[in-house]
PDB file of C-alpha atoms in Angstrom:
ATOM      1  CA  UNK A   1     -31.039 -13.056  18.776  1.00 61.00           C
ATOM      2  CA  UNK A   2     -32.970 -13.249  15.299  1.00 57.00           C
ATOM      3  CA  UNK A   3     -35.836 -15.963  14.968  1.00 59.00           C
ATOM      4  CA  UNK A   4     -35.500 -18.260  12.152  1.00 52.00           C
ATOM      5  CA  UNK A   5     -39.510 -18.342  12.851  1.00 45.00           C
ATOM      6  CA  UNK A   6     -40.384 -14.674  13.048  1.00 46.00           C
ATOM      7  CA  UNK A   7     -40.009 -12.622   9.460  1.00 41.00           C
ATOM      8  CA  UNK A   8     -40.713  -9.290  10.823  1.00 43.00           C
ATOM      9  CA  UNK A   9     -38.664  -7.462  13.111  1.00 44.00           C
ATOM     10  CA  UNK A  10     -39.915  -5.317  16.043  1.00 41.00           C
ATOM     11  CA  UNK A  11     -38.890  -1.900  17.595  1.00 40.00           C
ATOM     12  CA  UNK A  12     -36.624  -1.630  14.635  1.00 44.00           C
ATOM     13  CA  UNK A  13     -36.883  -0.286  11.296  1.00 46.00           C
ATOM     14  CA  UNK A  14     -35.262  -2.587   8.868  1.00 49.00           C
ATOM     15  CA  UNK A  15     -34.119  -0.965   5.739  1.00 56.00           C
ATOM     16  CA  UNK A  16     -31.078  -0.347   3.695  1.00 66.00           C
ATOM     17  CA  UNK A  17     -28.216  -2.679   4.920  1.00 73.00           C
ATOM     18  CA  UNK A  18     -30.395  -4.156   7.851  1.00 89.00           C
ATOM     19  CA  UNK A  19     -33.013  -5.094   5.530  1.00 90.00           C
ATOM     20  CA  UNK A  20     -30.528  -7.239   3.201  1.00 93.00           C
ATOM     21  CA  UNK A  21     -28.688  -8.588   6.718  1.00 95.00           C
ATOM     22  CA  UNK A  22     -32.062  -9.795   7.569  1.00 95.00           C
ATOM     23  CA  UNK A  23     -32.326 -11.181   3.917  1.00 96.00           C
ATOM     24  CA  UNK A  24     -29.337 -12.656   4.283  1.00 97.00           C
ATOM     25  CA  UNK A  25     -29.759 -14.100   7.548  1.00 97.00           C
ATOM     26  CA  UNK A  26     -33.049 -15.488   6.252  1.00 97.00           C
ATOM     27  CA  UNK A  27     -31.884 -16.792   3.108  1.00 98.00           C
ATOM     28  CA  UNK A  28     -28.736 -18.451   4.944  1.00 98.00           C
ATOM     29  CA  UNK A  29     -30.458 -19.293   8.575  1.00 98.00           C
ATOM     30  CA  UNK A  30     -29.943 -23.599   8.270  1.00 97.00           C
ATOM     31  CA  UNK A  31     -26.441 -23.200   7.895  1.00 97.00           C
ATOM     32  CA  UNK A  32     -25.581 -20.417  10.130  1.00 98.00           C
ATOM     33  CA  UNK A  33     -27.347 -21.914  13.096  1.00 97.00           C
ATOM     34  CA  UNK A  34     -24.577 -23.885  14.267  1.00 97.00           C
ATOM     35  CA  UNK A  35     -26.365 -25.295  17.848  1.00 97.00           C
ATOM     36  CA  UNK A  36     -29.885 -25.550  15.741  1.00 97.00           C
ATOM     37  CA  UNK A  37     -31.804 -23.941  18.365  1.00 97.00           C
ATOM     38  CA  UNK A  38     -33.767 -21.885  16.130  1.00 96.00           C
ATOM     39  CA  UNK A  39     -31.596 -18.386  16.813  1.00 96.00           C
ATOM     40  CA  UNK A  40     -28.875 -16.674  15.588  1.00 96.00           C
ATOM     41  CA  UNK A  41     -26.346 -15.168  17.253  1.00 96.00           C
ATOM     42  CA  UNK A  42     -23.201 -13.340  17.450  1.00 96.00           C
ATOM     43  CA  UNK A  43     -20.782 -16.336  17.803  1.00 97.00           C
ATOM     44  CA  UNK A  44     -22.604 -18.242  15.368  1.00 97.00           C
ATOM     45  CA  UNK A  45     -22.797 -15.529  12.807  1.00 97.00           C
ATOM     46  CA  UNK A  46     -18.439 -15.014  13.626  1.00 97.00           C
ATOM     47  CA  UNK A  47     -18.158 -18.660  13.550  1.00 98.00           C
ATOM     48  CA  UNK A  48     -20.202 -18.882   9.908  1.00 98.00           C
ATOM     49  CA  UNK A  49     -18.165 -15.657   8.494  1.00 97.00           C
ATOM     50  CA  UNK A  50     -15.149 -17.103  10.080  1.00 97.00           C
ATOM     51  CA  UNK A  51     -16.007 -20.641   7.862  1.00 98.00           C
ATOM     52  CA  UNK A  52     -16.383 -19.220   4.892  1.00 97.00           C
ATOM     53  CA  UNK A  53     -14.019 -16.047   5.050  1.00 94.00           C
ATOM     54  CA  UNK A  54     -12.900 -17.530   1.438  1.00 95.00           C
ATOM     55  CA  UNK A  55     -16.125 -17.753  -0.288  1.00 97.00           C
ATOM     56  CA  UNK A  56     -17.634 -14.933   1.238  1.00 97.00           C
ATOM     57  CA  UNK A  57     -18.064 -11.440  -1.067  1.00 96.00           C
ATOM     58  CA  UNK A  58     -17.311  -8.546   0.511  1.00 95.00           C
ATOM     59  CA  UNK A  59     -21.464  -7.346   0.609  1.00 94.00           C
ATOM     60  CA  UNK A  60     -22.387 -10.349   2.524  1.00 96.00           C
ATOM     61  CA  UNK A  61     -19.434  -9.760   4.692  1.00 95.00           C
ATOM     62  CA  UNK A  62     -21.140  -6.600   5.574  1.00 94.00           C
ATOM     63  CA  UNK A  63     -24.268  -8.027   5.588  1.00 95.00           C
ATOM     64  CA  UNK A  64     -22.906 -10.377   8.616  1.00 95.00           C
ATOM     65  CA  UNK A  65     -21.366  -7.537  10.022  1.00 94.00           C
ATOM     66  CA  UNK A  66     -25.005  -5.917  10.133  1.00 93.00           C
ATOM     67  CA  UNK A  67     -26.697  -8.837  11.997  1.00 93.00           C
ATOM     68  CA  UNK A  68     -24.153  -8.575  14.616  1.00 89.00           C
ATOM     69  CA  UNK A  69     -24.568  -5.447  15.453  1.00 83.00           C
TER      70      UNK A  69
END
């Protein structure tokens, strides 16, 4: 689960694609936390792709993709 409080992430490296998912996830956090309990998961970040499947590019499709796994 990301932290929409924390900025850095821990026991991982984050660059490349992980480093724009976290961007992303960042960037996007108010409206992808669907329960607003401060943390992302993978149903929420399914549920927000799912949403907005038509509006979505295909790089922050990926992105998403990213932060799930």
């Amino acid at each position: 689960r990301l932290s929409g409080a924390e900025t850095e992430c821990k026991d991982v490296k984050a660059s490349g694609d992980l480093r724009q998912a976290l961007d992303y996830a960042r960037d996007n956090f108010e409206k992808i936390d669907a329960d607003k309990d401060g943390y992302l998961d993978a149903d929420e970040i399914s549920g927000y792709a799912d949403a907005n499947k038509g509006t979505l590019s295909n790089e922050d499709k990926a992105k998403l993709v990213a932060l799930k796994n």
